[in-house]
Amino acid sequence: MGRHKEFDKEAVLHKAMLVFWKKGYEAASIPDLLEAMDLSRSSLYETFGDKQSLYIEAINWYKKWKQAKRDILVNATSAKSGIRQYFEIHIDSALDGESPKGCLITNAAVGMDSPDEPLNALIRERFDELEQSFYELLRKGQETGEIMPEKDINTLSYLLSNLNHSINIVAKVQGDRSKMQQMVDMVMEML
Amino acid sequence: MGRHKEFDKEAVLHKAMLVFWKKGYEAASIPDLLEAMDLSRSSLYETFGDKQSLYIEAINWYKKWKQAKRDILVNATSAKSGIRQYFEIHIDSALDGESPKGCLITNAAVGMDSPDEPLNALIRERFDELEQSFYELLRKGQETGEIMPEKDINTLSYLLSNLNHSINIVAKVQGDRSKMQQMVDMVMEML
DNA sequence: ATTTTTCCGGAACATTCGTTCCGAAATGGG
DNA sequence: CCCATTTCGGAACGAATGTTCCGGAAAAAT
């Protein structure tokens, strides 16, 4: 057996993800990535294949990384408070100076040229998952009587996932917390 | 005086805009643009300066081009029907196969790296304009009693412009008309 | 210690990028 | 008709792009 890798694959993948997140796919050059990942070219290409593969892996890593946020919805006992908490965290992370603004997957969706790319499946999947989580939680809320049964939760879940998208966009250009907060309040009143 | 330009500046600018719209700034290469605009390199550089300047001009051209849609809001007599009509057209143009999906300015906003770029001012301006149009129309609706005076039209206008953003994102990945329609209906009920 | 396997730094690759430049063609005013 | 002026096609530029390759170093196994 030969020697081991000198780097932690997940750690450098995380670094790469941050670069893609901040700059977008096209604008993130290999030298950019190498510097952030602190890797040599050959290591990158041997470990990840090529740039596009790395991008896909980065997005999947992002998904896993953000899973915790979605778990809030799955594990919430109360529908309304679960949703409320989800958006609190969503707004927080959309505005904090540490991580890049917006959402990597939303960026990828908007930056996508043709909808036939393999990326598209990944993105739709993610969008659907989120909407599904909202749906499940709303349905539970209906069962417990927290949400009136006659409400069309199909549409409600769509409304919520659109609120999510909007926050991603608005975070990139304005980053006005109070207005986002207002938006969430307004939608919450509909539940 | 020397010879005249052999091309119509606005016509080629329109072509360039379509390329930027479809591919995004980074992915739209000069050869791509040249082919679409049917121009020689020197003509492009002499007429528009460089790629970034062309991009800015293309966005401004897009704004002017889409102004007609916003005029619906400004000239509408009834608030609700004006807003309804705006979104009908918005969804139509978001889904038709002719023009690229989504909205050029939204794409630009999301593709933006640092928020300090000169682009940012342009984008915020456009976002504010749209929100302002919604606001004005809602206010007129309040005056005529079409909309109940106690409604917070500040938040309502923000909600509407976020609905606009959401449609732009969703159009790029799914393009499901009926769901968009539902969304609009739902928000309209709040007015 | 030697062999074997793997990793990694860096040089090198062809290609494409955005941009510049020059000469020829075309136009309009004198 | 000729000259001044502008446009335009295409060659050429250096820099940056993504990718490949090789040789030596490092680590595990025998």
XYZ file of C-alpha atoms (C1' of nucleotides) in Angstrom:
442
model
C 0.000 0.000 0.000
C 1.210 3.499 -0.776
C 1.028 6.558 1.344
C -2.120 8.224 2.508
C -3.568 11.474 1.243
C -2.153 14.429 3.088
C -5.452 16.251 3.101
C -8.917 15.587 4.357
C -11.138 15.215 1.321
C -14.208 16.599 2.998
C -12.297 19.571 4.335
C -10.953 20.619 0.948
C -14.310 19.929 -0.652
C -15.826 22.320 1.820
C -13.296 24.967 0.848
C -14.042 24.408 -2.814
C -17.737 24.699 -2.131
C -17.218 28.105 -0.575
C -15.400 29.320 -3.679
C -18.139 28.093 -6.022
C -20.716 29.565 -3.729
C -19.093 32.972 -3.697
C -18.018 33.265 -7.313
C -20.235 30.959 -9.277
C -19.155 28.110 -11.501
C -17.648 29.994 -14.424
C -15.903 32.670 -12.399
C -14.325 30.163 -10.023
C -11.040 29.343 -11.744
C -8.834 26.371 -11.002
C -6.135 28.596 -9.476
C -8.819 30.144 -7.263
C -9.892 26.717 -6.131
C -6.346 25.461 -5.661
C -5.425 28.382 -3.470
C -8.494 27.987 -1.302
C -8.127 24.231 -1.068
C -4.355 24.451 -0.598
C -3.800 21.591 -3.003
C -1.678 20.857 -6.001
C -3.211 20.553 -9.424
C -2.528 16.876 -9.724
C -4.120 16.101 -6.378
C -7.238 17.968 -7.344
C -7.591 16.278 -10.695
C -6.852 12.854 -9.333
C -9.245 13.226 -6.436
C -12.131 14.954 -8.155
C -11.756 14.306 -11.857
C -12.405 17.657 -13.439
C -13.935 21.004 -12.606
C -17.506 20.043 -13.354
C -17.305 16.891 -11.249
C -15.865 18.927 -8.430
C -18.753 21.331 -8.792
C -21.297 18.556 -8.568
C -19.570 17.148 -5.508
C -19.481 20.596 -3.970
C -23.206 21.008 -4.447
C -23.925 17.635 -2.951
C -21.687 18.518 -0.046
C -23.589 21.745 0.382
C -26.823 19.789 0.453
C -25.518 17.532 3.174
C -24.166 20.514 5.029
C -27.474 22.319 4.940
C -29.442 19.213 5.797
C -29.462 20.246 9.428
C -31.608 23.213 8.553
C -34.145 21.056 6.817
C -34.150 18.627 9.702
C -35.744 21.382 11.734
C -38.812 20.995 9.573
C -38.834 17.220 9.774
C -38.437 17.071 13.525
C -40.574 20.032 14.507
C -43.460 19.210 16.803
C -45.473 22.304 15.997
C -45.914 23.212 12.352
C -45.955 26.943 12.766
C -43.073 27.202 15.185
C -41.033 24.780 13.086
C -41.531 26.849 9.985
C -40.870 30.022 11.917
C -37.637 28.614 13.259
C -36.583 27.443 9.832
C -36.897 30.929 8.415
C -35.198 32.548 11.376
C -32.154 30.435 10.718
C -32.485 30.894 6.992
C -32.449 34.673 7.317
C -29.607 34.550 9.820
C -27.400 32.514 7.545
C -28.429 34.549 4.515
C -27.181 37.678 6.209
C -24.191 36.674 8.261
C -20.908 37.925 6.875
C -19.130 34.618 7.188
C -20.600 32.502 4.455
C -21.335 33.835 0.981
C -24.670 35.472 0.416
C -27.662 33.648 -0.883
C -27.835 29.931 -1.514
C -25.418 27.884 -3.599
C -28.154 25.803 -5.161
C -30.247 28.808 -6.057
C -27.180 30.381 -7.624
C -26.568 27.205 -9.563
C -30.177 27.142 -10.711
C -30.099 30.695 -11.960
C -26.643 30.375 -13.507
C -27.672 27.304 -15.441
C -27.649 27.721 -19.212
C -29.744 24.939 -20.636
C -32.181 23.095 -18.393
C -30.932 19.792 -19.775
C -27.754 19.772 -17.769
C -27.335 17.028 -15.201
C -27.305 19.824 -12.663
C -30.953 20.426 -13.310
C -32.000 17.124 -11.806
C -29.974 17.840 -8.701
C -31.508 21.265 -8.299
C -35.083 20.240 -8.887
C -34.594 17.420 -6.458
C -33.450 19.830 -3.798
C -36.315 22.206 -4.478
C -38.785 19.371 -4.334
C -37.333 18.062 -1.100
C -37.769 21.396 0.586
C -41.307 21.785 -0.660
C -42.037 18.241 0.450
C -40.745 18.998 3.936
C -43.026 21.979 4.167
C -45.879 19.867 2.934
C -45.347 17.119 5.473
C -45.151 19.561 8.313
C -48.261 21.369 7.184
C -50.110 18.102 6.878
C -49.138 17.181 10.424
C -50.348 20.608 11.484
C -53.662 19.879 9.856
C -54.015 16.572 11.648
C -53.376 18.126 15.027
C -55.821 20.901 14.255
C -53.103 23.528 14.378
C -53.879 24.407 10.794
C -57.449 24.520 9.590
C -58.191 21.457 7.454
C -59.764 23.383 4.623
C -56.497 25.138 3.805
C -54.881 24.044 0.542
C -51.570 22.899 1.946
C -50.318 22.052 -1.502
C -50.377 25.702 -2.379
C -49.187 26.723 1.046
C -46.079 24.585 0.783
C -45.397 26.101 -2.593
C -45.808 29.561 -1.139
C -43.321 28.748 1.592
C -40.705 27.388 -0.737
C -41.102 30.496 -2.863
C -40.570 32.628 0.190
C -37.383 30.686 0.614
C -36.294 31.515 -2.941
C -37.116 35.154 -2.499
C -34.997 35.442 0.594
C -32.098 33.960 -1.333
C -32.363 36.559 -4.046
C -33.006 39.517 -1.837
C -30.127 38.600 0.443
C -27.754 38.969 -2.478
C -28.694 42.520 -3.347
C -30.184 44.206 -0.343
C -29.847 42.242 2.839
C -32.516 44.148 4.695
C -33.401 42.005 7.680
C -36.504 43.813 8.836
C -38.167 43.552 5.459
C -37.426 39.858 5.222
C -38.798 39.451 8.701
C -41.968 41.267 7.656
C -42.310 38.976 4.682
C -42.106 35.892 6.857
C -44.614 37.326 9.310
C -46.997 38.024 6.517
C -46.826 34.546 5.087
C -47.040 32.980 8.531
C -50.342 34.733 9.075
C -51.770 32.784 6.199
C -51.146 29.435 7.848
C -17.302 62.574 -42.562
C -16.476 58.911 -42.858
C -18.723 56.076 -43.704
C -21.755 55.023 -41.750
C -22.036 52.013 -39.478
C -23.298 49.043 -41.381
C -25.363 47.839 -38.454
C -28.128 49.168 -36.275
C -26.686 49.656 -32.832
C -29.906 48.912 -31.006
C -30.475 45.795 -33.058
C -27.081 44.292 -32.276
C -27.372 45.368 -28.660
C -30.597 43.438 -28.503
C -28.856 40.358 -29.876
C -26.077 40.743 -27.338
C -28.611 41.077 -24.563
C -30.157 37.757 -25.541
C -26.784 36.054 -25.313
C -26.045 37.490 -21.877
C -29.532 36.607 -20.797
C -29.211 33.014 -21.883
C -25.658 32.280 -20.839
C -24.818 34.764 -18.126
C -21.942 37.202 -18.104
C -18.982 34.872 -17.661
C -20.185 32.138 -19.951
C -21.004 34.544 -22.764
C -17.731 34.701 -24.671
C -16.765 37.362 -27.185
C -17.001 34.878 -30.077
C -20.482 33.946 -28.859
C -21.481 37.573 -28.859
C -19.855 38.285 -32.214
C -21.644 35.445 -33.888
C -25.011 36.481 -32.510
C -24.458 40.145 -33.270
C -22.944 39.369 -36.675
C -20.191 41.900 -36.117
C -16.449 42.059 -36.364
C -14.308 42.320 -33.288
C -13.164 45.828 -34.016
C -16.685 47.082 -34.547
C -17.768 45.650 -31.244
C -14.895 47.120 -29.298
C -15.160 50.495 -30.980
C -18.875 50.721 -30.454
C -19.196 49.342 -26.955
C -15.778 49.643 -25.356
C -15.273 46.317 -23.653
C -17.264 43.320 -22.517
C -18.347 44.758 -19.208
C -19.559 47.994 -20.769
C -21.495 45.982 -23.292
C -23.032 44.022 -20.459
C -24.131 47.184 -18.682
C -25.599 48.534 -21.891
C -27.356 45.238 -22.493
C -28.941 45.370 -19.058
C -30.074 48.928 -19.555
C -31.506 47.938 -22.893
C -33.328 45.082 -21.240
C -34.766 47.498 -18.727
C -36.060 49.748 -21.480
C -37.368 46.738 -23.350
C -39.285 45.463 -20.335
C -40.537 48.895 -19.408
C -43.767 48.187 -21.235
C -44.581 45.513 -18.718
C -44.105 47.875 -15.825
C -46.197 50.504 -17.554
C -49.125 48.195 -17.055
C -48.823 48.865 -13.361
C -48.439 52.603 -13.763
C -51.407 52.990 -16.098
C -53.767 50.491 -14.561
C -57.058 51.907 -13.409
C -57.894 49.117 -11.022
C -55.170 47.988 -8.633
C -56.086 44.359 -8.492
C -56.701 43.871 -12.200
C -53.491 45.776 -13.010
C -51.441 43.544 -10.772
C -53.209 40.491 -12.078
C -52.473 41.497 -15.646
C -48.849 42.203 -14.813
C -48.337 38.703 -13.501
C -50.203 37.098 -16.345
C -47.758 38.665 -18.760
C -44.859 37.939 -16.465
C -45.665 34.262 -16.350
C -46.279 34.161 -20.084
C -42.925 35.649 -20.906
C -41.202 33.547 -18.256
C -42.456 30.409 -19.944
C -42.498 31.123 -23.648
C -39.815 29.287 -25.560
C -38.689 32.297 -27.524
C -36.805 34.394 -25.013
C -34.444 32.910 -22.431
C -35.945 31.732 -19.185
C -36.127 33.872 -16.126
C -35.125 37.501 -15.960
C -31.823 38.987 -17.062
C -31.619 41.321 -14.097
C -32.393 38.600 -11.609
C -29.720 36.467 -13.221
C -27.287 39.339 -12.976
C -28.168 39.866 -9.330
C -27.604 36.258 -8.428
C -24.471 35.916 -10.545
C -22.905 38.937 -8.913
C -19.792 38.205 -6.898
C -19.257 41.159 -4.628
C -22.155 43.519 -3.931
C -19.848 46.490 -4.511
C -19.888 46.178 -8.249
C -21.410 49.046 -10.207
C -23.938 46.486 -11.344
C -25.388 46.386 -7.876
C -26.710 49.934 -8.070
C -28.365 49.169 -11.369
C -30.008 46.055 -10.003
C -31.207 47.562 -6.763
C -32.602 50.463 -8.705
C -34.603 48.123 -10.875
C -35.849 46.149 -7.890
C -36.845 49.345 -6.117
C -38.627 50.657 -9.181
C -40.770 47.580 -9.423
C -41.604 47.631 -5.749
C -42.383 51.316 -6.016
C -44.774 50.671 -8.896
C -46.588 48.092 -6.829
C -46.702 50.500 -3.944
C -48.161 53.334 -5.982
C -50.827 51.140 -7.456
C -51.755 49.711 -4.071
C -51.969 53.213 -2.636
C -54.306 54.262 -5.425
C -56.346 51.172 -4.664
C -56.578 52.265 -1.051
C -57.786 55.712 -2.019
C -60.532 54.363 -4.208
C -61.564 51.949 -1.501
C -60.638 48.962 -3.639
C -58.177 47.902 -0.987
C -59.001 48.236 2.684
C -57.097 51.204 4.165
C -55.803 49.301 7.164
C -53.711 46.999 4.972
C -49.971 47.524 5.252
C -49.266 48.274 1.631
C -45.571 48.621 2.330
C -45.406 44.961 3.157
C -47.849 44.069 0.422
C -45.700 45.698 -2.233
C -42.709 43.816 -0.915
C -44.661 40.601 -1.030
C -45.586 41.258 -4.648
C -42.058 42.005 -5.740
C -40.916 38.826 -4.025
C -43.536 36.902 -5.896
C -41.975 38.374 -8.982
C -38.528 37.106 -7.969
C -39.843 33.669 -7.193
C -41.412 33.332 -10.587
C -38.071 34.198 -12.132
C -36.281 31.468 -10.247
C -38.905 28.821 -10.631
C -39.219 29.486 -14.342
C -35.581 28.518 -14.763
C -35.907 25.088 -13.226
C -39.449 23.890 -13.426
C -41.688 26.056 -15.511
C -44.912 24.717 -14.120
C -47.550 27.197 -15.129
C -50.411 25.994 -12.988
C -48.389 26.212 -9.797
C -47.245 29.721 -10.609
C -50.818 30.620 -11.331
C -51.859 29.228 -7.951
C -49.185 31.303 -6.268
C -50.459 34.470 -7.860
C -54.026 33.645 -6.937
C -53.022 33.093 -3.373
C -51.198 36.366 -3.052
C -53.973 38.220 -4.838
C -56.403 37.042 -2.197
C -54.431 38.958 0.372
C -55.025 42.287 -1.323
C 16.144 -2.361 3.884
C 14.006 -2.953 -0.214
C 10.192 -2.929 -2.895
C 5.895 -1.260 -4.169
C 2.380 1.718 -4.244
C 0.570 6.182 -3.879
C 0.838 11.142 -3.612
C 2.111 15.644 -4.861
C 4.827 19.807 -6.783
C 5.555 21.920 -10.808
C 6.489 22.151 -15.608
C 4.116 21.910 -19.846
C 0.060 21.419 -22.880
C -3.348 23.140 -26.230
C -7.103 26.074 -26.186
C -9.717 29.898 -25.293
C -10.162 34.165 -23.245
C -10.574 39.496 -23.815
C -8.289 42.997 -26.229
C -5.441 45.691 -29.586
C -3.830 47.003 -33.930
C -3.275 47.795 -38.802
C -4.424 48.063 -43.519
C -8.040 48.161 -46.845
C -12.596 49.495 -48.117
C -16.193 52.755 -47.989
C -18.266 57.087 -47.356
C -19.132 62.164 -47.483
C -17.347 67.011 -47.854
C -14.289 70.085 -50.268
C -12.079 64.050 -58.030
C -9.502 63.712 -54.050
C -8.775 63.871 -49.387
C -10.279 63.399 -44.672
C -12.584 60.436 -41.826
C -14.701 56.423 -40.188
C -15.790 51.398 -40.433
C -14.606 46.889 -40.725
C -12.244 42.214 -41.460
C -8.792 39.608 -39.791
C -4.370 38.780 -37.994
C -1.999 39.012 -33.760
C -1.353 39.740 -28.837
C -0.454 38.259 -23.996
C -2.783 36.348 -20.344
C -5.664 32.977 -18.370
C -8.286 28.971 -18.961
C -8.818 23.665 -17.910
C -6.119 19.620 -18.239
C -2.226 16.265 -18.574
C 2.119 14.352 -17.491
C 6.309 13.180 -15.288
C 9.730 12.611 -11.745
C 10.881 12.545 -7.126
C 9.340 12.139 -2.385
C 6.797 9.709 1.065
C 4.692 5.997 3.220
C 3.166 1.342 3.715
C 4.105 -3.753 3.093
C 7.277 -7.489 2.641
